[in-house]
Amino acid sequence: QNQKTKEQIESLLQNGKHKELRDRLCCRLTFGTAGLRSAMGAGFCYINDLTVIQSTQGIYKYLERCFSDFKQRGFVVGYDTRGQVTSNCSSKKLAKLTAAVLLARDVPVYFFSTYVPTPFVPYAVQQLKAVAGVMITASHNRKEDNGYKVYWENGAQITSPHDKEIIKCIEECVEPWNGSWNENLVDTSPLRQDPLKKICDCYMEDLKKICYHRELNIQTNLKFVHTSFHGVGHDYVQLAFKAFGFQPPIPVPEQKDPDPDFSTVKCPNPEEGESVLELSLRLAEKENAKVVVATDPDADRLAVAEQEENGCWKVFTGNELAALFGWWMFSCWKENCSEDADVKNVYMLATTVSSKILRAIALKEGFHFEETLPGFKWIGSRVKDLLDNGKEVLFAFEESIGFMCGTSVLDKDGVSAAVVIAEMATYLEGKNLTLAQKLIEIYETYGYHISKTSYFLCYDPPTIKRIFEKLRNFNAPQTYPKFCGIYNILHVRDITTGYDSSQPNKKSVLPVSKSSQMITFTFQNGCVATLRTSGTEPKIKYYAEMCALPEQSDRTVLEEELQKLIEALIENFLEPDKNGLIWRSA
């Protein structure tokens, strides 16, 4: 019933574009590391009115099977500010259709009356005791994309087997039901409630649980600049700063209001660093603000930059920020815990492609550190298990600037992370330290962890498959490489096949993930490197880290060694020229 997407298919048909028609119509969306994500437009593997209706019908069918009280407890729906004129698709419209499917089947729906940060949906699912929730967002992806992120009753993103079962249910009911197209139901149905005020108030109140220096925050002269990258973050970050006792951060005027075209940045991903932070850094210089916080368009991730003595800006990597957060959350816990609190009951988590710095801190301080597969859905589920078993989780992260401070939200949250960083900077200023200086202190105490993450673009799935299959059959069938250039490989772990040479039974401890490619190499020189495909974009990512002991404090030597190893990794294992890979633009 969407004229625009209907016209796209008719036009392809008239112009004899059969290959593109096949590409669009002969495969379905599948759940990646962040739910369903694809370009907006016509076709069964795109995000559009029909595929969102079909997905929601499948979810309805599955939830009806899983929960006898589904129609008492209800379902949460949130959305960001994305939109595309050419396919008449917007996050709000897709959210209305999601709600319509459920309302037409007499399911109570908590539908936010305006755009919200992604973390508000998992938070609302738990607060309102709903059975599940959906957020319509493609986070920091390019403007053409959108997505459909599903949260279970525990407030964590769905993992296996739910995702597989939902896909099966979707395939069983592809014909839209009566009422599924009625996007006006959210305005007329008595079963629709708006949870915005309640959830926003509760969230800001809960946030105060991780505020430890309110007096300092009230008094500080430090200024902060915040950019919301044309997305949802502005209002919510302002409220979060207020909850911590701060003056509001200075917004970047050109980027504070929603704009689905993200017109001032070449890509809406704050992870890309200084090139996309240009406007906020210039404003900070003008306003004499020393720290810039940037939330991505759906406000679940956070980038941070700090001005150095020489006037240049240091943009922290996700791994560097995690070192700071890990130190901070543990120090605050230690200062505020009861006398009988047991450090052995305390946990921090990271995904396996992220820095091992938390492991080093945990070993020295006596708390537990655990790793999960890439993707916050694995962290959220594991944290919930730990909490249910009486454990205390202080912090979790993934290197792609995703942070979870505290456990009010079981997903990454850029709003809470922004205000925690502000409090940390305020506290450190009182000790005459910058964030960058503290980071060096942390590395000198726990050992330098120097990491580099980047990617190649590859739009040809068979090429990607070939690259990884070559690594599994390197010099002979079913043998992995023993060397990478001059570097000796100690262990290989292949999450795709479940192999791990470091385990006595040669089986990986982390669950197998057949749908994506991921191989990790541990080198004799202490470097750990992982090659994997992205769950949300056409990328081959590489992650490499040198983990040194505290006494190995020559940073320059470690950096040079890491750089050489990465060059060997690219040249020997990825072979970009031969495979036609596109280098990430600087």
mmCIF file with all atom_site columns, N, CA, C and O in Angstrom, residues 111-150:
data_model
loop_
_atom_site.group_PDB
_atom_site.id
_atom_site.type_symbol
_atom_site.label_atom_id
_atom_site.label_alt_id
_atom_site.label_comp_id
_atom_site.label_asym_id
_atom_site.label_entity_id
_atom_site.label_seq_id
_atom_site.pdbx_PDB_ins_code
_atom_site.Cartn_x
_atom_site.Cartn_y
_atom_site.Cartn_z
_atom_site.occupancy
_atom_site.B_iso_or_equiv
_atom_site.pdbx_formal_charge
_atom_site.auth_seq_id
_atom_site.auth_comp_id
_atom_site.auth_asym_id
_atom_site.auth_atom_id
_atom_site.pdbx_PDB_model_num
ATOM 1   N N  . PHE A 1 111 ? 3.523  3.292  23.265 1.00 0.00 ? 111 PHE A N  1
ATOM 2   C CA . PHE A 1 111 ? 4.097  3.924  22.067 1.00 0.00 ? 111 PHE A CA 1
ATOM 3   C C  . PHE A 1 111 ? 4.561  5.333  22.445 1.00 0.00 ? 111 PHE A C  1
ATOM 4   O O  . PHE A 1 111 ? 3.752  6.172  22.836 1.00 0.00 ? 111 PHE A O  1
ATOM 5   N N  . PHE A 1 112 ? 5.876  5.576  22.355 1.00 0.00 ? 112 PHE A N  1
ATOM 6   C CA . PHE A 1 112 ? 6.406  6.895  22.719 1.00 0.00 ? 112 PHE A CA 1
ATOM 7   C C  . PHE A 1 112 ? 5.855  7.968  21.777 1.00 0.00 ? 112 PHE A C  1
ATOM 8   O O  . PHE A 1 112 ? 5.873  7.791  20.558 1.00 0.00 ? 112 PHE A O  1
ATOM 9   N N  . SER A 1 113 ? 5.419  9.090  22.352 1.00 0.00 ? 113 SER A N  1
ATOM 10  C CA . SER A 1 113 ? 4.790  10.132 21.533 1.00 0.00 ? 113 SER A CA 1
ATOM 11  C C  . SER A 1 113 ? 5.813  10.936 20.731 1.00 0.00 ? 113 SER A C  1
ATOM 12  O O  . SER A 1 113 ? 5.449  11.694 19.842 1.00 0.00 ? 113 SER A O  1
ATOM 13  N N  . THR A 1 114 ? 7.086  10.793 21.046 1.00 0.00 ? 114 THR A N  1
ATOM 14  C CA . THR A 1 114 ? 8.118  11.453 20.245 1.00 0.00 ? 114 THR A CA 1
ATOM 15  C C  . THR A 1 114 ? 9.353  10.548 20.204 1.00 0.00 ? 114 THR A C  1
ATOM 16  O O  . THR A 1 114 ? 9.383  9.506  20.862 1.00 0.00 ? 114 THR A O  1
ATOM 17  N N  . TYR A 1 115 ? 10.347 10.968 19.420 1.00 0.00 ? 115 TYR A N  1
ATOM 18  C CA . TYR A 1 115 ? 11.584 10.174 19.294 1.00 0.00 ? 115 TYR A CA 1
ATOM 19  C C  . TYR A 1 115 ? 12.306 10.080 20.640 1.00 0.00 ? 115 TYR A C  1
ATOM 20  O O  . TYR A 1 115 ? 12.252 10.989 21.461 1.00 0.00 ? 115 TYR A O  1
ATOM 21  N N  . VAL A 1 116 ? 12.962 8.935  20.868 1.00 0.00 ? 116 VAL A N  1
ATOM 22  C CA . VAL A 1 116 ? 13.684 8.708  22.132 1.00 0.00 ? 116 VAL A CA 1
ATOM 23  C C  . VAL A 1 116 ? 15.039 8.052  21.848 1.00 0.00 ? 116 VAL A C  1
ATOM 24  O O  . VAL A 1 116 ? 15.229 7.446  20.790 1.00 0.00 ? 116 VAL A O  1
ATOM 25  N N  . PRO A 1 117 ? 15.978 8.139  22.805 1.00 0.00 ? 117 PRO A N  1
ATOM 26  C CA . PRO A 1 117 ? 17.214 7.374  22.674 1.00 0.00 ? 117 PRO A CA 1
ATOM 27  C C  . PRO A 1 117 ? 16.904 5.874  22.676 1.00 0.00 ? 117 PRO A C  1
ATOM 28  O O  . PRO A 1 117 ? 15.970 5.441  23.379 1.00 0.00 ? 117 PRO A O  1
ATOM 29  N N  . THR A 1 118 ? 17.665 5.104  21.943 1.00 0.00 ? 118 THR A N  1
ATOM 30  C CA . THR A 1 118 ? 17.471 3.643  21.929 1.00 0.00 ? 118 THR A CA 1
ATOM 31  C C  . THR A 1 118 ? 17.424 3.040  23.338 1.00 0.00 ? 118 THR A C  1
ATOM 32  O O  . THR A 1 118 ? 16.567 2.211  23.615 1.00 0.00 ? 118 THR A O  1
ATOM 33  N N  . PRO A 1 119 ? 18.314 3.448  24.276 1.00 0.00 ? 119 PRO A N  1
ATOM 34  C CA . PRO A 1 119 ? 18.268 2.828  25.616 1.00 0.00 ? 119 PRO A CA 1
ATOM 35  C C  . PRO A 1 119 ? 16.929 2.977  26.344 1.00 0.00 ? 119 PRO A C  1
ATOM 36  O O  . PRO A 1 119 ? 16.635 2.213  27.254 1.00 0.00 ? 119 PRO A O  1
ATOM 37  N N  . PHE A 1 120 ? 16.097 3.942  25.937 1.00 0.00 ? 120 PHE A N  1
ATOM 38  C CA . PHE A 1 120 ? 14.796 4.112  26.596 1.00 0.00 ? 120 PHE A CA 1
ATOM 39  C C  . PHE A 1 120 ? 13.874 2.915  26.358 1.00 0.00 ? 120 PHE A C  1
ATOM 40  O O  . PHE A 1 120 ? 12.992 2.643  27.172 1.00 0.00 ? 120 PHE A O  1
ATOM 41  N N  . VAL A 1 121 ? 14.052 2.213  25.231 1.00 0.00 ? 121 VAL A N  1
ATOM 42  C CA . VAL A 1 121 ? 13.164 1.080  24.951 1.00 0.00 ? 121 VAL A CA 1
ATOM 43  C C  . VAL A 1 121 ? 13.462 -0.104 25.881 1.00 0.00 ? 121 VAL A C  1
ATOM 44  O O  . VAL A 1 121 ? 12.553 -0.586 26.569 1.00 0.00 ? 121 VAL A O  1
ATOM 45  N N  . PRO A 1 122 ? 14.726 -0.573 25.974 1.00 0.00 ? 122 PRO A N  1
ATOM 46  C CA . PRO A 1 122 ? 14.969 -1.658 26.939 1.00 0.00 ? 122 PRO A CA 1
ATOM 47  C C  . PRO A 1 122 ? 14.669 -1.243 28.379 1.00 0.00 ? 122 PRO A C  1
ATOM 48  O O  . PRO A 1 122 ? 14.189 -2.047 29.180 1.00 0.00 ? 122 PRO A O  1
ATOM 49  N N  . TYR A 1 123 ? 14.917 0.028  28.689 1.00 0.00 ? 123 TYR A N  1
ATOM 50  C CA . TYR A 1 123 ? 14.626 0.525  30.034 1.00 0.00 ? 123 TYR A CA 1
ATOM 51  C C  . TYR A 1 123 ? 13.118 0.452  30.301 1.00 0.00 ? 123 TYR A C  1
ATOM 52  O O  . TYR A 1 123 ? 12.672 -0.015 31.356 1.00 0.00 ? 123 TYR A O  1
ATOM 53  N N  . ALA A 1 124 ? 12.329 0.877  29.310 1.00 0.00 ? 124 ALA A N  1
ATOM 54  C CA . ALA A 1 124 ? 10.864 0.856  29.459 1.00 0.00 ? 124 ALA A CA 1
ATOM 55  C C  . ALA A 1 124 ? 10.330 -0.571 29.556 1.00 0.00 ? 124 ALA A C  1
ATOM 56  O O  . ALA A 1 124 ? 9.403  -0.851 30.326 1.00 0.00 ? 124 ALA A O  1
ATOM 57  N N  . VAL A 1 125 ? 10.911 -1.493 28.778 1.00 0.00 ? 125 VAL A N  1
ATOM 58  C CA . VAL A 1 125 ? 10.457 -2.892 28.823 1.00 0.00 ? 125 VAL A CA 1
ATOM 59  C C  . VAL A 1 125 ? 10.548 -3.410 30.266 1.00 0.00 ? 125 VAL A C  1
ATOM 60  O O  . VAL A 1 125 ? 9.607  -4.012 30.789 1.00 0.00 ? 125 VAL A O  1
ATOM 61  N N  . GLN A 1 126 ? 11.675 -3.112 30.924 1.00 0.00 ? 126 GLN A N  1
ATOM 62  C CA . GLN A 1 126 ? 11.841 -3.582 32.304 1.00 0.00 ? 126 GLN A CA 1
ATOM 63  C C  . GLN A 1 126 ? 10.933 -2.822 33.283 1.00 0.00 ? 126 GLN A C  1
ATOM 64  O O  . GLN A 1 126 ? 10.286 -3.414 34.133 1.00 0.00 ? 126 GLN A O  1
ATOM 65  N N  . GLN A 1 127 ? 10.897 -1.501 33.143 1.00 0.00 ? 127 GLN A N  1
ATOM 66  C CA . GLN A 1 127 ? 10.114 -0.683 34.071 1.00 0.00 ? 127 GLN A CA 1
ATOM 67  C C  . GLN A 1 127 ? 8.621  -0.999 34.004 1.00 0.00 ? 127 GLN A C  1
ATOM 68  O O  . GLN A 1 127 ? 7.939  -1.025 35.011 1.00 0.00 ? 127 GLN A O  1
ATOM 69  N N  . LEU A 1 128 ? 8.130  -1.212 32.786 1.00 0.00 ? 128 LEU A N  1
ATOM 70  C CA . LEU A 1 128 ? 6.689  -1.405 32.592 1.00 0.00 ? 128 LEU A CA 1
ATOM 71  C C  . LEU A 1 128 ? 6.295  -2.886 32.617 1.00 0.00 ? 128 LEU A C  1
ATOM 72  O O  . LEU A 1 128 ? 5.148  -3.226 32.410 1.00 0.00 ? 128 LEU A O  1
ATOM 73  N N  . LYS A 1 129 ? 7.324  -3.740 32.811 1.00 0.00 ? 129 LYS A N  1
ATOM 74  C CA . LYS A 1 129 ? 7.126  -5.204 32.837 1.00 0.00 ? 129 LYS A CA 1
ATOM 75  C C  . LYS A 1 129 ? 6.438  -5.710 31.560 1.00 0.00 ? 129 LYS A C  1
ATOM 76  O O  . LYS A 1 129 ? 5.577  -6.600 31.592 1.00 0.00 ? 129 LYS A O  1
ATOM 77  N N  . ALA A 1 130 ? 6.797  -5.098 30.434 1.00 0.00 ? 130 ALA A N  1
ATOM 78  C CA . ALA A 1 130 ? 6.261  -5.537 29.137 1.00 0.00 ? 130 ALA A CA 1
ATOM 79  C C  . ALA A 1 130 ? 6.940  -6.849 28.736 1.00 0.00 ? 130 ALA A C  1
ATOM 80  O O  . ALA A 1 130 ? 7.986  -7.211 29.283 1.00 0.00 ? 130 ALA A O  1
ATOM 81  N N  . VAL A 1 131 ? 6.358  -7.549 27.755 1.00 0.00 ? 131 VAL A N  1
ATOM 82  C CA . VAL A 1 131 ? 6.982  -8.815 27.341 1.00 0.00 ? 131 VAL A CA 1
ATOM 83  C C  . VAL A 1 131 ? 8.148  -8.576 26.385 1.00 0.00 ? 131 VAL A C  1
ATOM 84  O O  . VAL A 1 131 ? 9.060  -9.391 26.294 1.00 0.00 ? 131 VAL A O  1
ATOM 85  N N  . ALA A 1 132 ? 8.101  -7.456 25.663 1.00 0.00 ? 132 ALA A N  1
ATOM 86  C CA . ALA A 1 132 ? 9.167  -7.192 24.692 1.00 0.00 ? 132 ALA A CA 1
ATOM 87  C C  . ALA A 1 132 ? 9.032  -5.748 24.201 1.00 0.00 ? 132 ALA A C  1
ATOM 88  O O  . ALA A 1 132 ? 8.099  -5.031 24.584 1.00 0.00 ? 132 ALA A O  1
ATOM 89  N N  . GLY A 1 133 ? 9.970  -5.346 23.333 1.00 0.00 ? 133 GLY A N  1
ATOM 90  C CA . GLY A 1 133 ? 9.902  -4.004 22.767 1.00 0.00 ? 133 GLY A CA 1
ATOM 91  C C  . GLY A 1 133 ? 10.662 -3.934 21.461 1.00 0.00 ? 133 GLY A C  1
ATOM 92  O O  . GLY A 1 133 ? 11.508 -4.792 21.180 1.00 0.00 ? 133 GLY A O  1
ATOM 93  N N  . VAL A 1 134 ? 10.321 -2.930 20.648 1.00 0.00 ? 134 VAL A N  1
ATOM 94  C CA . VAL A 1 134 ? 11.024 -2.710 19.382 1.00 0.00 ? 134 VAL A CA 1
ATOM 95  C C  . VAL A 1 134 ? 11.451 -1.252 19.305 1.00 0.00 ? 134 VAL A C  1
ATOM 96  O O  . VAL A 1 134 ? 10.695 -0.347 19.680 1.00 0.00 ? 134 VAL A O  1
ATOM 97  N N  . MET A 1 135 ? 12.665 -1.024 18.832 1.00 0.00 ? 135 MET A N  1
ATOM 98  C CA . MET A 1 135 ? 13.151 0.328  18.535 1.00 0.00 ? 135 MET A CA 1
ATOM 99  C C  . MET A 1 135 ? 13.415 0.401  17.042 1.00 0.00 ? 135 MET A C  1
ATOM 100 O O  . MET A 1 135 ? 14.147 -0.428 16.502 1.00 0.00 ? 135 MET A O  1
ATOM 101 N N  . ILE A 1 136 ? 12.806 1.380  16.374 1.00 0.00 ? 136 ILE A N  1
ATOM 102 C CA . ILE A 1 136 ? 13.077 1.578  14.950 1.00 0.00 ? 136 ILE A CA 1
ATOM 103 C C  . ILE A 1 136 ? 14.254 2.543  14.830 1.00 0.00 ? 136 ILE A C  1
ATOM 104 O O  . ILE A 1 136 ? 14.134 3.734  15.126 1.00 0.00 ? 136 ILE A O  1
ATOM 105 N N  . THR A 1 137 ? 15.403 2.001  14.440 1.00 0.00 ? 137 THR A N  1
ATOM 106 C CA . THR A 1 137 ? 16.623 2.820  14.341 1.00 0.00 ? 137 THR A CA 1
ATOM 107 C C  . THR A 1 137 ? 17.671 2.086  13.522 1.00 0.00 ? 137 THR A C  1
ATOM 108 O O  . THR A 1 137 ? 17.681 0.860  13.491 1.00 0.00 ? 137 THR A O  1
ATOM 109 N N  . ALA A 1 138 ? 18.556 2.873  12.873 1.00 0.00 ? 138 ALA A N  1
ATOM 110 C CA . ALA A 1 138 ? 19.757 2.260  12.291 1.00 0.00 ? 138 ALA A CA 1
ATOM 111 C C  . ALA A 1 138 ? 20.982 2.899  12.942 1.00 0.00 ? 138 ALA A C  1
ATOM 112 O O  . ALA A 1 138 ? 22.060 2.941  12.357 1.00 0.00 ? 138 ALA A O  1
ATOM 113 N N  . SER A 1 139 ? 20.772 3.439  14.148 1.00 0.00 ? 139 SER A N  1
ATOM 114 C CA . SER A 1 139 ? 21.877 3.965  14.953 1.00 0.00 ? 139 SER A CA 1
ATOM 115 C C  . SER A 1 139 ? 22.734 4.948  14.164 1.00 0.00 ? 139 SER A C  1
ATOM 116 O O  . SER A 1 139 ? 22.260 5.973  13.705 1.00 0.00 ? 139 SER A O  1
ATOM 117 N N  . HIS A 1 140 ? 24.020 4.577  13.942 1.00 0.00 ? 140 HIS A N  1
ATOM 118 C CA . HIS A 1 140 ? 24.971 5.492  13.303 1.00 0.00 ? 140 HIS A CA 1
ATOM 119 C C  . HIS A 1 140 ? 25.205 5.131  11.831 1.00 0.00 ? 140 HIS A C  1
ATOM 120 O O  . HIS A 1 140 ? 26.133 5.638  11.219 1.00 0.00 ? 140 HIS A O  1
ATOM 121 N N  . ASN A 1 141 ? 24.397 4.229  11.278 1.00 0.00 ? 141 ASN A N  1
ATOM 122 C CA . ASN A 1 141 ? 24.575 3.862  9.865  1.00 0.00 ? 141 ASN A CA 1
ATOM 123 C C  . ASN A 1 141 ? 24.331 5.072  8.949  1.00 0.00 ? 141 ASN A C  1
ATOM 124 O O  . ASN A 1 141 ? 23.798 6.088  9.366  1.00 0.00 ? 141 ASN A O  1
ATOM 125 N N  . ARG A 1 142 ? 24.658 4.898  7.665  1.00 0.00 ? 142 ARG A N  1
ATOM 126 C CA . ARG A 1 142 ? 24.420 5.967  6.676  1.00 0.00 ? 142 ARG A CA 1
ATOM 127 C C  . ARG A 1 142 ? 22.924 6.309  6.627  1.00 0.00 ? 142 ARG A C  1
ATOM 128 O O  . ARG A 1 142 ? 22.077 5.522  7.060  1.00 0.00 ? 142 ARG A O  1
ATOM 129 N N  . LYS A 1 143 ? 22.630 7.474  6.047  1.00 0.00 ? 143 LYS A N  1
ATOM 130 C CA . LYS A 1 143 ? 21.245 7.994  6.100  1.00 0.00 ? 143 LYS A CA 1
ATOM 131 C C  . LYS A 1 143 ? 20.238 7.123  5.337  1.00 0.00 ? 143 LYS A C  1
ATOM 132 O O  . LYS A 1 143 ? 19.042 7.177  5.606  1.00 0.00 ? 143 LYS A O  1
ATOM 133 N N  . GLU A 1 144 ? 20.713 6.322  4.385  1.00 0.00 ? 144 GLU A N  1
ATOM 134 C CA . GLU A 1 144 ? 19.797 5.489  3.580  1.00 0.00 ? 144 GLU A CA 1
ATOM 135 C C  . GLU A 1 144 ? 19.208 4.327  4.383  1.00 0.00 ? 144 GLU A C  1
ATOM 136 O O  . GLU A 1 144 ? 18.243 3.703  3.960  1.00 0.00 ? 144 GLU A O  1
ATOM 137 N N  . ASP A 1 145 ? 19.827 3.996  5.530  1.00 0.00 ? 145 ASP A N  1
ATOM 138 C CA . ASP A 1 145 ? 19.459 2.771  6.251  1.00 0.00 ? 145 ASP A CA 1
ATOM 139 C C  . ASP A 1 145 ? 18.421 3.016  7.345  1.00 0.00 ? 145 ASP A C  1
ATOM 140 O O  . ASP A 1 145 ? 18.250 4.131  7.833  1.00 0.00 ? 145 ASP A O  1
ATOM 141 N N  . ASN A 1 146 ? 17.774 1.922  7.721  1.00 0.00 ? 146 ASN A N  1
ATOM 142 C CA . ASN A 1 146 ? 16.961 1.928  8.933  1.00 0.00 ? 146 ASN A CA 1
ATOM 143 C C  . ASN A 1 146 ? 17.003 0.526  9.530  1.00 0.00 ? 146 ASN A C  1
ATOM 144 O O  . ASN A 1 146 ? 17.617 -0.380 8.954  1.00 0.00 ? 146 ASN A O  1
ATOM 145 N N  . GLY A 1 147 ? 16.372 0.360  10.686 1.00 0.00 ? 147 GLY A N  1
ATOM 146 C CA . GLY A 1 147 ? 16.484 -0.946 11.331 1.00 0.00 ? 147 GLY A CA 1
ATOM 147 C C  . GLY A 1 147 ? 15.381 -1.180 12.339 1.00 0.00 ? 147 GLY A C  1
ATOM 148 O O  . GLY A 1 147 ? 14.568 -0.296 12.646 1.00 0.00 ? 147 GLY A O  1
ATOM 149 N N  . TYR A 1 148 ? 15.380 -2.410 12.881 1.00 0.00 ? 148 TYR A N  1
ATOM 150 C CA . TYR A 1 148 ? 14.298 -2.890 13.722 1.00 0.00 ? 148 TYR A CA 1
ATOM 151 C C  . TYR A 1 148 ? 14.956 -3.727 14.811 1.00 0.00 ? 148 TYR A C  1
ATOM 152 O O  . TYR A 1 148 ? 15.409 -4.833 14.565 1.00 0.00 ? 148 TYR A O  1
ATOM 153 N N  . LYS A 1 149 ? 15.080 -3.132 15.996 1.00 0.00 ? 149 LYS A N  1
ATOM 154 C CA . LYS A 1 149 ? 15.846 -3.752 17.084 1.00 0.00 ? 149 LYS A CA 1
ATOM 155 C C  . LYS A 1 149 ? 14.861 -4.326 18.102 1.00 0.00 ? 149 LYS A C  1
ATOM 156 O O  . LYS A 1 149 ? 13.979 -3.599 18.577 1.00 0.00 ? 149 LYS A O  1
ATOM 157 N N  . VAL A 1 150 ? 15.005 -5.583 18.459 1.00 0.00 ? 150 VAL A N  1
ATOM 158 C CA . VAL A 1 150 ? 14.019 -6.249 19.316 1.00 0.00 ? 150 VAL A CA 1
ATOM 159 C C  . VAL A 1 150 ? 14.614 -6.551 20.702 1.00 0.00 ? 150 VAL A C  1
ATOM 160 O O  . VAL A 1 150 ? 15.712 -7.103 20.804 1.00 0.00 ? 150 VAL A O  1
#
